[in-house]
Amino acid sequence: MKTTISQVSKYVGQEVTIGAWLANKRSSGKIAFLQLRDGTGFIQGVVVKAEVAEEIFQSAKNLTQETSLYVTGVVAEDNRSPFGYELQVKDLEIIHESTDFPITPKEHGTEFLMDHRHLWLRSKKQHAIMKIRNEIIRATYNFFNENDYVKIDPPILTGSSAEGTTELFHTKYFDEEAYLSQSGQLYMEAAAMAFGKVFSFGPTFRAEKSKTRRHLIEFWMIEPEMAFMDHEDSLTVQEQYVSYIAENVLQNCKLELNALERNTESLEKIKAPFPRITYDEAIDLLKEKGFDDIEWGEDFGAPHETAIAESFEKPVFITHYPADIKAFYMKPDPKRPEVVLCADLIAPEGYGEIIGGSQRIDDLSLMEQRYEEHNLTGDAYKWYLELRKYGSVPHSGFGLGLERTVAWFAGVEHVRETIPFPRLLNRLYP
Ligand code: 4AD
Ligand code: MG
């Protein structure tokens, strides 16, 4: 019976054949332990000299790292391994012998590993991170589909900027100037007016000269947009969505969290509702914590966010930022127009801003005023203004950065390990 490692629990006591690679091995004169991986998981294969033909034992002992092979053996329960099963090997057939695999079990530097990202992805740690990424994507589709959202795909090549013009990737669109999308939001607003509740999931691009553990040049964002929902309604959606991700990762990624030695106690606390503080309260909190020179009107950097997050066990919403440091489309608070109806969701443990969101300006004349202030002219922005002209309604939305969320749940330090092929300031390879 040909099967995969993920399915072996169905075949306890039976003989199966698995296509696999040799991740690592250990052997003595009488026994060889093969660490096998097939993409779906990792399992130990045990080859006992006395129980197989001599040439099989020799071939097992001589296997080199990343050699591909078919392994045939009997599945047995094994309480000592976190996976719970092992394979008592009866036969093996080499498909392709691998020589001098560059990534050995010894320690390597990050740049070396990044240069070999195409091979590094095979490692147990990277496998666990990508499986958690996959689980977050799966949970995202489930959550929004179950709640009546329609998935809408905004364009990637655009003629306008959504989040300011300094971080745009320029490209030529035949004879016209075009950009790679920084955010699908403006298009998602149009979609919300057509479908009510929508979400997108796609790559976005920021030509940011930032070299921090939280910044990628190309990253993936989930952007829900909801008609007839105000700022408060949107916060409720956000905390339910993030709690749902937490519940699913904890339930479905036990092996992966274990492989990453992730402390799950903090993840178990991620349950709605989340605490909320205003920007004003955040400023006070920072002053109390010794950030003496922070002034009202300044944006928060990573150290500020980390300090604020330390005061809470759960992710925390910071709401009502000054209008001047936020995007042109955010709705001013009617009670206090110098601040906007927005929130950033800050993750605990130093993972920083995971979500940025807001209620959008729905009034045509106010939006026209913002256009003037921000110099948004030309046909590229005309259509967005028209959304305020034909049956404008209150609406809100947000963007969750996938890689920062994966880093947080997986407990990895840097976002570069949370995307298969990271695009960084100095890296377009592999
Ligand atoms: O706060 P941002 O810039 O918000 C927007 O783009 C809105 N248009 C979203 C919306 O309301 N539809 O980005 C949203 C999130 C951030 O909170 C962060 O998680 C992530 O995207 N993000 C990045 N992740 C990795 N690398 C970068 N350079 C990122 N920039 C933003
Ligand atoms: Mg933001």
Short mmCIF file of C-alpha atoms and ligand atoms in Angstrom, two decimals:
data_model
loop_
_atom_site.label_atom_id
_atom_site.label_comp_id
_atom_site.label_asym_id
_atom_site.label_seq_id
_atom_site.Cartn_x
_atom_site.Cartn_y
_atom_site.Cartn_z
CA MET A 1 0.00 0.00 0.00
CA LYS A 2 1.49 3.33 -1.07
CA THR A 3 0.74 6.12 1.38
CA THR A 4 2.17 9.26 3.00
CA ILE A 5 3.54 9.94 6.48
CA SER A 6 0.48 11.98 7.39
CA GLN A 7 -1.71 8.91 6.82
CA VAL A 8 0.28 6.18 8.61
CA SER A 9 -1.99 6.12 11.67
CA LYS A 10 -4.51 4.29 9.48
CA TYR A 11 -2.05 1.45 8.81
CA VAL A 12 -0.75 0.39 12.21
CA GLY A 13 0.55 -3.19 11.94
CA GLN A 14 0.43 -3.10 8.15
CA GLU A 15 3.10 -2.85 5.50
CA VAL A 16 3.22 0.44 3.59
CA THR A 17 5.47 2.10 1.01
CA ILE A 18 6.32 5.79 1.33
CA GLY A 19 8.18 8.04 -1.10
CA ALA A 20 10.55 10.06 1.08
CA TRP A 21 13.84 11.90 1.54
CA LEU A 22 16.45 11.14 4.14
CA ALA A 23 16.60 14.10 6.53
CA ASN A 24 19.15 12.63 8.90
CA LYS A 25 20.36 9.26 10.19
CA ARG A 26 22.12 7.49 13.02
CA SER A 27 23.48 3.98 12.88
CA SER A 28 25.49 1.35 14.70
CA GLY A 29 26.64 -2.10 13.64
CA LYS A 30 23.23 -3.59 14.25
CA ILE A 31 20.64 -0.92 13.74
CA ALA A 32 20.07 2.21 11.64
CA PHE A 33 17.64 5.02 12.50
CA LEU A 34 16.50 6.94 9.45
CA GLN A 35 14.83 10.34 9.89
CA LEU A 36 12.50 10.36 6.90
CA ARG A 37 10.39 13.19 5.54
CA ASP A 38 7.95 13.21 2.67
CA GLY A 39 6.54 16.74 2.84
CA THR A 40 3.47 15.66 4.77
CA GLY A 41 5.49 14.92 7.88
CA PHE A 42 8.51 13.35 9.54
CA ILE A 43 8.85 9.75 10.72
CA GLN A 44 11.64 7.58 12.03
CA GLY A 45 12.45 4.44 10.02
CA VAL A 46 14.19 1.68 11.97
CA VAL A 47 16.36 -0.79 10.05
CA VAL A 48 17.45 -3.83 12.08
CA LYS A 49 20.38 -5.72 10.55
CA ALA A 50 19.09 -9.10 11.68
CA GLU A 51 15.69 -8.53 10.06
CA VAL A 52 16.55 -7.38 6.53
CA ALA A 53 18.73 -8.61 3.69
CA GLU A 54 22.40 -7.65 4.14
CA GLU A 55 22.42 -5.32 1.10
CA ILE A 56 19.37 -3.43 2.44
CA PHE A 57 21.11 -2.82 5.76
CA GLN A 58 24.30 -1.67 4.01
CA SER A 59 22.33 0.61 1.73
CA ALA A 60 20.48 2.11 4.74
CA LYS A 61 23.78 2.71 6.55
CA ASN A 62 25.26 4.48 3.52
CA LEU A 63 22.28 6.72 2.77
CA THR A 64 23.29 10.34 2.30
CA GLN A 65 21.30 13.38 3.41
CA GLU A 66 18.42 14.28 1.03
CA THR A 67 18.67 11.08 -0.99
CA SER A 68 15.19 10.28 -2.30
CA LEU A 69 13.87 6.77 -1.86
CA TYR A 70 10.89 4.48 -1.54
CA VAL A 71 10.78 2.92 1.90
CA THR A 72 8.67 -0.13 2.64
CA GLY A 73 7.97 -1.15 6.21
CA VAL A 74 5.46 -1.94 8.92
CA VAL A 75 3.84 0.95 10.80
CA ALA A 76 4.18 0.70 14.59
CA GLU A 77 3.01 2.93 17.40
CA ASP A 78 5.86 4.69 19.17
CA ASN A 79 5.07 6.66 22.30
CA ARG A 80 8.56 8.10 22.58
CA SER A 81 8.29 10.22 19.46
CA PRO A 82 6.03 13.32 19.39
CA PHE A 83 4.61 12.03 16.12
CA GLY A 84 3.53 8.75 17.75
CA TYR A 85 4.53 6.26 15.01
CA GLU A 86 7.61 4.70 13.49
CA LEU A 87 8.32 2.54 10.48
CA GLN A 88 9.97 -0.87 10.87
CA VAL A 89 11.80 -0.91 7.57
CA LYS A 90 11.75 -4.07 5.43
CA ASP A 91 12.95 -2.74 2.12
CA LEU A 92 14.23 0.42 0.49
CA GLU A 93 14.75 1.51 -3.06
CA ILE A 94 16.88 4.56 -3.84
CA ILE A 95 15.36 6.92 -6.40
CA HIS A 96 18.12 9.51 -6.56
CA GLU A 97 21.27 9.77 -4.52
CA SER A 98 22.02 13.22 -3.15
CA THR A 99 25.63 14.19 -2.60
CA ASP A 100 27.01 17.05 -0.51
CA PHE A 101 23.71 18.62 0.52
CA PRO A 102 24.84 22.10 1.60
CA ILE A 103 22.66 22.40 4.72
CA THR A 104 24.02 19.92 7.24
CA PRO A 105 22.67 19.32 10.75
CA LYS A 106 25.32 21.70 12.10
CA GLU A 107 24.58 25.41 12.64
CA HIS A 108 24.64 27.77 9.66
CA GLY A 109 24.46 31.56 9.47
CA THR A 110 21.23 33.26 8.38
CA GLU A 111 22.64 34.70 5.15
CA PHE A 112 23.92 31.26 4.12
CA LEU A 113 20.53 29.72 4.87
CA MET A 114 18.72 32.52 3.02
CA ASP A 115 20.96 31.97 -0.02
CA HIS A 116 19.83 28.33 0.10
CA ARG A 117 16.21 29.09 0.86
CA HIS A 118 15.09 26.71 -1.93
CA LEU A 119 16.69 23.86 0.07
CA TRP A 120 16.26 25.29 3.56
CA LEU A 121 12.47 24.98 3.14
CA ARG A 122 12.94 21.21 3.60
CA SER A 123 14.05 21.59 7.23
CA LYS A 124 11.81 20.62 10.10
CA LYS A 125 11.60 24.16 11.46
CA GLN A 126 10.74 25.75 8.12
CA HIS A 127 8.24 22.96 7.47
CA ALA A 128 6.50 23.73 10.75
CA ILE A 129 6.38 27.48 10.04
CA MET A 130 4.88 26.97 6.56
CA LYS A 131 2.28 24.55 7.93
CA ILE A 132 1.23 27.18 10.47
CA ARG A 133 1.07 29.73 7.64
CA ASN A 134 -1.14 27.33 5.72
CA GLU A 135 -3.40 26.82 8.74
CA ILE A 136 -3.85 30.59 9.17
CA ILE A 137 -4.81 30.87 5.49
CA ARG A 138 -7.22 27.95 5.81
CA ALA A 139 -8.81 29.43 8.95
CA THR A 140 -9.09 32.80 7.20
CA TYR A 141 -11.08 31.38 4.28
CA ASN A 142 -13.26 29.40 6.72
CA PHE A 143 -13.96 32.35 8.97
CA PHE A 144 -14.98 34.75 6.23
CA ASN A 145 -16.91 32.19 4.21
CA GLU A 146 -18.84 31.09 7.30
CA ASN A 147 -19.71 34.72 8.01
CA ASP A 148 -21.10 35.47 4.53
CA TYR A 149 -18.16 37.38 3.09
CA VAL A 150 -17.37 37.17 -0.62
CA LYS A 151 -13.73 36.77 -1.67
CA ILE A 152 -12.83 39.52 -4.12
CA ASP A 153 -9.44 39.85 -5.82
CA PRO A 154 -8.24 43.43 -6.26
CA PRO A 155 -5.71 44.19 -9.02
CA ILE A 156 -1.97 44.12 -8.36
CA LEU A 157 -1.03 46.53 -11.14
CA THR A 158 -2.63 49.85 -10.29
CA GLY A 159 -2.61 53.47 -11.37
CA SER A 160 -3.09 54.89 -7.87
CA SER A 161 -1.57 54.62 -4.41
CA ALA A 162 -3.58 53.57 -1.37
CA GLU A 163 -1.16 54.22 1.49
CA GLY A 164 0.93 57.24 0.50
CA THR A 165 3.36 57.69 -2.33
CA THR A 166 6.79 57.25 -0.74
CA GLU A 167 6.76 53.46 -0.59
CA LEU A 168 5.45 52.71 -4.07
CA PHE A 169 7.03 50.27 -6.48
CA HIS A 170 6.99 51.97 -9.85
CA THR A 171 6.69 50.10 -13.09
CA LYS A 172 5.78 50.84 -16.69
CA TYR A 173 2.33 49.84 -17.91
CA PHE A 174 3.11 50.09 -21.62
CA ASP A 175 3.33 53.88 -21.99
CA GLU A 176 1.77 54.72 -18.65
CA GLU A 177 3.24 54.97 -15.17
CA ALA A 178 1.91 52.21 -12.89
CA TYR A 179 2.56 50.80 -9.41
CA LEU A 180 2.49 47.45 -7.68
CA SER A 181 -0.36 47.42 -5.18
CA GLN A 182 0.43 48.53 -1.60
CA SER A 183 -3.07 47.54 -0.49
CA GLY A 184 -6.24 46.46 -2.26
CA GLN A 185 -8.36 48.58 0.04
CA LEU A 186 -9.67 51.19 -2.38
CA TYR A 187 -10.91 48.44 -4.69
CA MET A 188 -12.32 46.48 -1.75
CA GLU A 189 -14.41 49.53 -0.86
CA ALA A 190 -15.92 49.42 -4.34
CA ALA A 191 -16.50 45.68 -3.86
CA ALA A 192 -18.21 46.23 -0.47
CA MET A 193 -20.71 48.54 -2.20
CA ALA A 194 -21.44 45.69 -4.62
CA PHE A 195 -21.33 42.64 -2.29
CA GLY A 196 -21.80 43.99 1.26
CA LYS A 197 -19.08 42.04 3.07
CA VAL A 198 -15.92 41.14 1.17
CA PHE A 199 -12.38 40.02 1.84
CA SER A 200 -9.23 39.78 -0.20
CA PHE A 201 -6.06 37.80 0.22
CA GLY A 202 -3.10 38.66 -1.93
CA PRO A 203 0.44 39.97 -2.26
CA THR A 204 1.17 43.63 -1.58
CA PHE A 205 4.36 45.59 -2.13
CA ARG A 206 6.13 48.30 -0.16
CA ALA A 207 9.34 49.83 -1.40
CA GLU A 208 10.32 50.51 2.20
CA LYS A 209 13.96 50.98 3.01
CA SER A 210 13.30 49.24 6.36
CA LYS A 211 15.51 46.45 7.55
CA THR A 212 13.64 45.32 10.64
CA ARG A 213 12.33 41.97 11.84
CA ARG A 214 8.80 43.10 10.88
CA HIS A 215 9.28 44.40 7.34
CA LEU A 216 9.15 42.65 4.00
CA ILE A 217 9.16 44.27 0.58
CA GLU A 218 6.55 41.79 -0.65
CA PHE A 219 4.03 40.55 1.90
CA TRP A 220 0.55 39.04 1.91
CA MET A 221 -2.43 40.83 3.35
CA ILE A 222 -5.99 39.84 4.21
CA GLU A 223 -8.27 42.84 3.69
CA PRO A 224 -11.93 42.60 4.74
CA GLU A 225 -14.26 45.50 3.96
CA MET A 226 -17.81 45.78 5.28
CA ALA A 227 -20.70 48.03 4.22
CA PHE A 228 -22.99 49.31 6.99
CA MET A 229 -20.38 48.62 9.68
CA ASP A 230 -18.85 51.33 11.82
CA HIS A 231 -15.50 51.45 13.60
CA GLU A 232 -16.80 49.54 16.66
CA ASP A 233 -18.42 46.82 14.52
CA SER A 234 -15.13 46.37 12.71
CA LEU A 235 -13.19 45.90 15.97
CA THR A 236 -15.58 43.12 16.90
CA VAL A 237 -14.95 41.37 13.57
CA GLN A 238 -11.19 41.76 14.06
CA GLU A 239 -11.08 40.26 17.54
CA GLN A 240 -13.33 37.38 16.51
CA TYR A 241 -11.21 36.68 13.43
CA VAL A 242 -7.90 36.71 15.35
CA SER A 243 -9.40 34.53 18.11
CA TYR A 244 -10.60 32.09 15.47
CA ILE A 245 -7.10 31.88 14.00
CA ALA A 246 -5.69 31.20 17.48
CA GLU A 247 -8.22 28.48 18.18
CA ASN A 248 -7.50 26.73 14.88
CA VAL A 249 -3.72 26.97 15.08
CA LEU A 250 -3.77 25.58 18.63
CA GLN A 251 -6.08 22.77 17.62
CA ASN A 252 -4.59 21.79 14.26
CA CYS A 253 -0.88 22.58 14.57
CA LYS A 254 0.11 20.77 17.76
CA LEU A 255 3.06 18.96 16.17
CA GLU A 256 4.29 22.13 14.51
CA LEU A 257 4.04 24.27 17.67
CA ASN A 258 5.86 21.52 19.50
CA ALA A 259 8.60 21.31 16.85
CA LEU A 260 9.07 25.08 17.16
CA GLU A 261 9.04 24.87 20.98
CA ARG A 262 6.37 27.56 20.95
CA ASN A 263 5.07 28.50 24.37
CA THR A 264 1.33 28.00 23.80
CA GLU A 265 0.22 29.53 27.11
CA SER A 266 0.26 33.02 25.63
CA LEU A 267 -1.59 31.80 22.52
CA GLU A 268 -4.35 30.28 24.64
CA LYS A 269 -5.09 33.74 26.03
CA ILE A 270 -6.02 35.06 22.59
CA LYS A 271 -9.77 35.13 23.09
CA ALA A 272 -12.18 37.95 22.25
CA PRO A 273 -12.80 40.58 23.54
CA PHE A 274 -9.42 42.35 23.33
CA PRO A 275 -8.53 45.40 25.42
CA ARG A 276 -8.83 48.84 23.77
CA ILE A 277 -6.93 51.99 24.59
CA THR A 278 -6.98 55.32 22.80
CA TYR A 279 -3.90 56.91 21.30
CA ASP A 280 -4.10 59.51 24.12
CA GLU A 281 -4.06 56.78 26.75
CA ALA A 282 -1.18 55.10 24.93
CA ILE A 283 0.82 58.35 25.11
CA ASP A 284 0.18 58.54 28.88
CA LEU A 285 1.17 54.91 29.30
CA LEU A 286 4.40 55.49 27.39
CA LYS A 287 5.28 58.50 29.53
CA GLU A 288 4.69 56.39 32.66
CA LYS A 289 7.03 53.79 31.19
CA GLY A 290 9.81 56.30 30.77
CA PHE A 291 9.39 57.42 27.17
CA ASP A 292 9.68 61.04 28.27
CA ASP A 293 10.16 62.69 24.90
CA ILE A 294 7.15 61.18 23.11
CA GLU A 295 4.78 63.99 22.09
CA TRP A 296 1.12 63.94 21.10
CA GLY A 297 1.00 63.77 17.31
CA GLU A 298 3.99 61.47 16.85
CA ASP A 299 3.65 58.01 15.38
CA PHE A 300 4.69 54.96 17.40
CA GLY A 301 7.77 52.96 16.54
CA ALA A 302 8.52 49.33 17.35
CA PRO A 303 9.89 50.07 20.88
CA HIS A 304 6.71 52.02 21.73
CA GLU A 305 4.44 49.25 20.47
CA THR A 306 6.39 46.63 22.38
CA ALA A 307 6.22 48.68 25.60
CA ILE A 308 2.45 49.18 25.23
CA ALA A 309 1.86 45.50 24.47
CA GLU A 310 3.77 44.51 27.63
CA SER A 311 0.97 45.99 29.74
CA PHE A 312 -1.54 43.50 28.35
CA GLU A 313 -1.78 39.72 28.15
CA LYS A 314 -3.87 39.78 24.99
CA PRO A 315 -3.46 41.70 21.76
CA VAL A 316 -4.46 45.33 22.32
CA PHE A 317 -6.26 47.82 20.06
CA ILE A 318 -4.88 51.35 19.98
CA THR A 319 -7.69 53.56 18.67
CA HIS A 320 -8.26 57.20 17.65
CA TYR A 321 -4.86 58.21 16.26
CA PRO A 322 -4.27 61.81 15.19
CA ALA A 323 -5.60 62.31 11.64
CA ASP A 324 -2.27 63.78 10.53
CA ILE A 325 -0.32 60.54 10.95
CA LYS A 326 -2.92 58.30 9.29
CA ALA A 327 -4.14 57.73 5.73
CA PHE A 328 -6.33 60.23 3.84
CA TYR A 329 -9.42 57.97 3.72
CA MET A 330 -9.96 57.57 7.49
CA LYS A 331 -13.13 59.07 8.97
CA PRO A 332 -12.62 61.81 11.57
CA ASP A 333 -14.25 61.25 14.93
CA PRO A 334 -17.35 63.50 14.78
CA LYS A 335 -16.85 64.40 18.47
CA ARG A 336 -13.20 65.28 17.97
CA PRO A 337 -12.17 65.73 14.33
CA GLU A 338 -8.41 65.90 15.01
CA VAL A 339 -8.45 62.14 15.61
CA VAL A 340 -9.75 59.42 13.28
CA LEU A 341 -11.94 56.34 13.79
CA CYS A 342 -9.16 53.84 13.39
CA ALA A 343 -7.29 51.15 15.29
CA ASP A 344 -4.04 49.27 15.10
CA LEU A 345 -4.02 45.84 16.71
CA ILE A 346 -0.74 45.26 18.55
CA ALA A 347 0.29 41.69 19.25
CA PRO A 348 1.95 40.67 22.51
CA GLU A 349 5.56 39.48 22.84
CA GLY A 350 6.99 42.22 20.66
CA TYR A 351 5.40 41.11 17.37
CA GLY A 352 4.02 44.59 16.82
CA GLU A 353 1.23 45.86 14.60
CA ILE A 354 -0.67 42.95 13.08
CA ILE A 355 -3.74 44.83 11.83
CA GLY A 356 -4.36 48.36 10.63
CA GLY A 357 -7.97 49.36 10.06
CA SER A 358 -10.50 52.18 10.12
CA GLN A 359 -13.93 53.47 9.33
CA ARG A 360 -13.75 55.22 5.94
CA ILE A 361 -14.87 58.71 5.01
CA ASP A 362 -18.30 58.32 3.39
CA ASP A 363 -19.06 61.99 2.81
CA LEU A 364 -18.34 63.25 -0.71
CA SER A 365 -17.40 66.82 0.17
CA LEU A 366 -15.07 65.80 2.98
CA MET A 367 -13.39 63.29 0.69
CA GLU A 368 -12.99 66.00 -1.96
CA GLN A 369 -11.34 68.17 0.67
CA ARG A 370 -8.91 65.35 1.54
CA TYR A 371 -8.12 64.90 -2.17
CA GLU A 372 -7.06 68.53 -2.31
CA GLU A 373 -4.98 68.30 0.86
CA HIS A 374 -3.23 65.18 -0.43
CA ASN A 375 -2.95 66.31 -4.04
CA LEU A 376 -4.82 63.30 -5.39
CA THR A 377 -5.61 64.34 -8.91
CA GLY A 378 -6.27 62.66 -12.23
CA ASP A 379 -8.42 59.79 -13.46
CA ALA A 380 -6.71 57.23 -11.20
CA TYR A 381 -8.67 58.54 -8.21
CA LYS A 382 -11.89 59.58 -9.94
CA TRP A 383 -13.60 56.23 -9.55
CA TYR A 384 -12.92 56.07 -5.78
CA LEU A 385 -14.61 59.43 -5.28
CA GLU A 386 -17.66 58.17 -7.18
CA LEU A 387 -18.24 55.55 -4.46
CA ARG A 388 -19.27 58.53 -2.29
CA LYS A 389 -21.60 59.84 -4.97
CA TYR A 390 -23.96 56.93 -5.60
CA GLY A 391 -25.57 55.64 -2.41
CA SER A 392 -22.68 56.20 -0.02
CA VAL A 393 -22.94 54.26 3.26
CA PRO A 394 -20.90 54.00 6.47
CA HIS A 395 -18.29 51.32 5.97
CA SER A 396 -15.15 50.00 7.60
CA GLY A 397 -12.35 47.60 6.91
CA PHE A 398 -8.91 46.44 7.93
CA GLY A 399 -5.77 44.73 6.74
CA LEU A 400 -4.06 41.86 8.56
CA GLY A 401 -0.43 41.24 7.66
CA LEU A 402 -0.05 37.50 7.17
CA GLU A 403 3.69 37.21 7.79
CA ARG A 404 3.64 39.14 11.07
CA THR A 405 0.75 36.97 12.19
CA VAL A 406 2.65 33.80 11.27
CA ALA A 407 5.76 35.06 13.10
CA TRP A 408 3.68 35.67 16.20
CA PHE A 409 1.89 32.30 16.23
CA ALA A 410 4.98 30.32 15.27
CA GLY A 411 7.09 32.30 17.73
CA VAL A 412 9.82 33.10 15.20
CA GLU A 413 11.86 36.22 15.59
CA HIS A 414 11.93 37.56 12.03
CA VAL A 415 9.27 37.71 9.30
CA ARG A 416 11.80 36.53 6.70
CA GLU A 417 11.21 32.94 7.83
CA THR A 418 7.42 33.18 7.52
CA ILE A 419 7.15 33.46 3.73
CA PRO A 420 8.52 30.80 1.36
CA PHE A 421 10.75 33.15 -0.66
CA PRO A 422 11.19 36.47 1.17
CA ARG A 423 11.80 39.69 -0.72
CA LEU A 424 14.00 41.85 1.48
CA LEU A 425 15.84 45.11 1.02
CA ASN A 426 18.94 43.33 -0.27
CA ARG A 427 17.45 40.05 -1.42
CA LEU A 428 15.75 39.00 -4.67
CA TYR A 429 17.36 35.55 -4.64
CA PRO A 430 16.38 32.73 -4.74
O1 4AD B 1 -1.35 49.38 8.29
P1 4AD B 1 -1.30 49.07 6.82
O2 4AD B 1 -0.37 49.87 5.97
O3 4AD B 1 -2.81 49.22 6.32
C1 4AD B 1 -3.26 49.19 5.05
O4 4AD B 1 -2.61 48.92 4.07
C2 4AD B 1 -4.75 49.39 4.95
N1 4AD B 1 -5.07 49.82 3.60
C3 4AD B 1 -5.44 48.10 5.31
C4 4AD B 1 -6.94 48.21 5.22
O5 4AD B 1 -7.54 48.93 6.01
N2 4AD B 1 -7.56 47.50 4.29
O6 4AD B 1 -0.96 47.53 6.63
C5 4AD B 1 -1.78 46.54 7.21
C6 4AD B 1 -0.93 45.46 7.87
C7 4AD B 1 -0.05 45.95 9.00
O7 4AD B 1 -0.76 46.02 10.20
C8 4AD B 1 1.03 44.87 9.03
O8 4AD B 1 0.56 43.72 9.71
C9 4AD B 1 1.18 44.53 7.57
O9 4AD B 1 0.00 44.93 6.92
N3 4AD B 1 2.33 45.20 6.98
C10 4AD B 1 3.51 44.61 6.70
N4 4AD B 1 3.94 43.35 6.88
C11 4AD B 1 5.19 43.04 6.48
N5 4AD B 1 6.03 43.92 5.89
C12 4AD B 1 5.65 45.21 5.68
N6 4AD B 1 6.48 46.06 5.08
C13 4AD B 1 4.33 45.60 6.09
N7 4AD B 1 3.63 46.76 6.03
C14 4AD B 1 2.42 46.50 6.57
MG MG B 2 -0.44 50.47 9.76
#
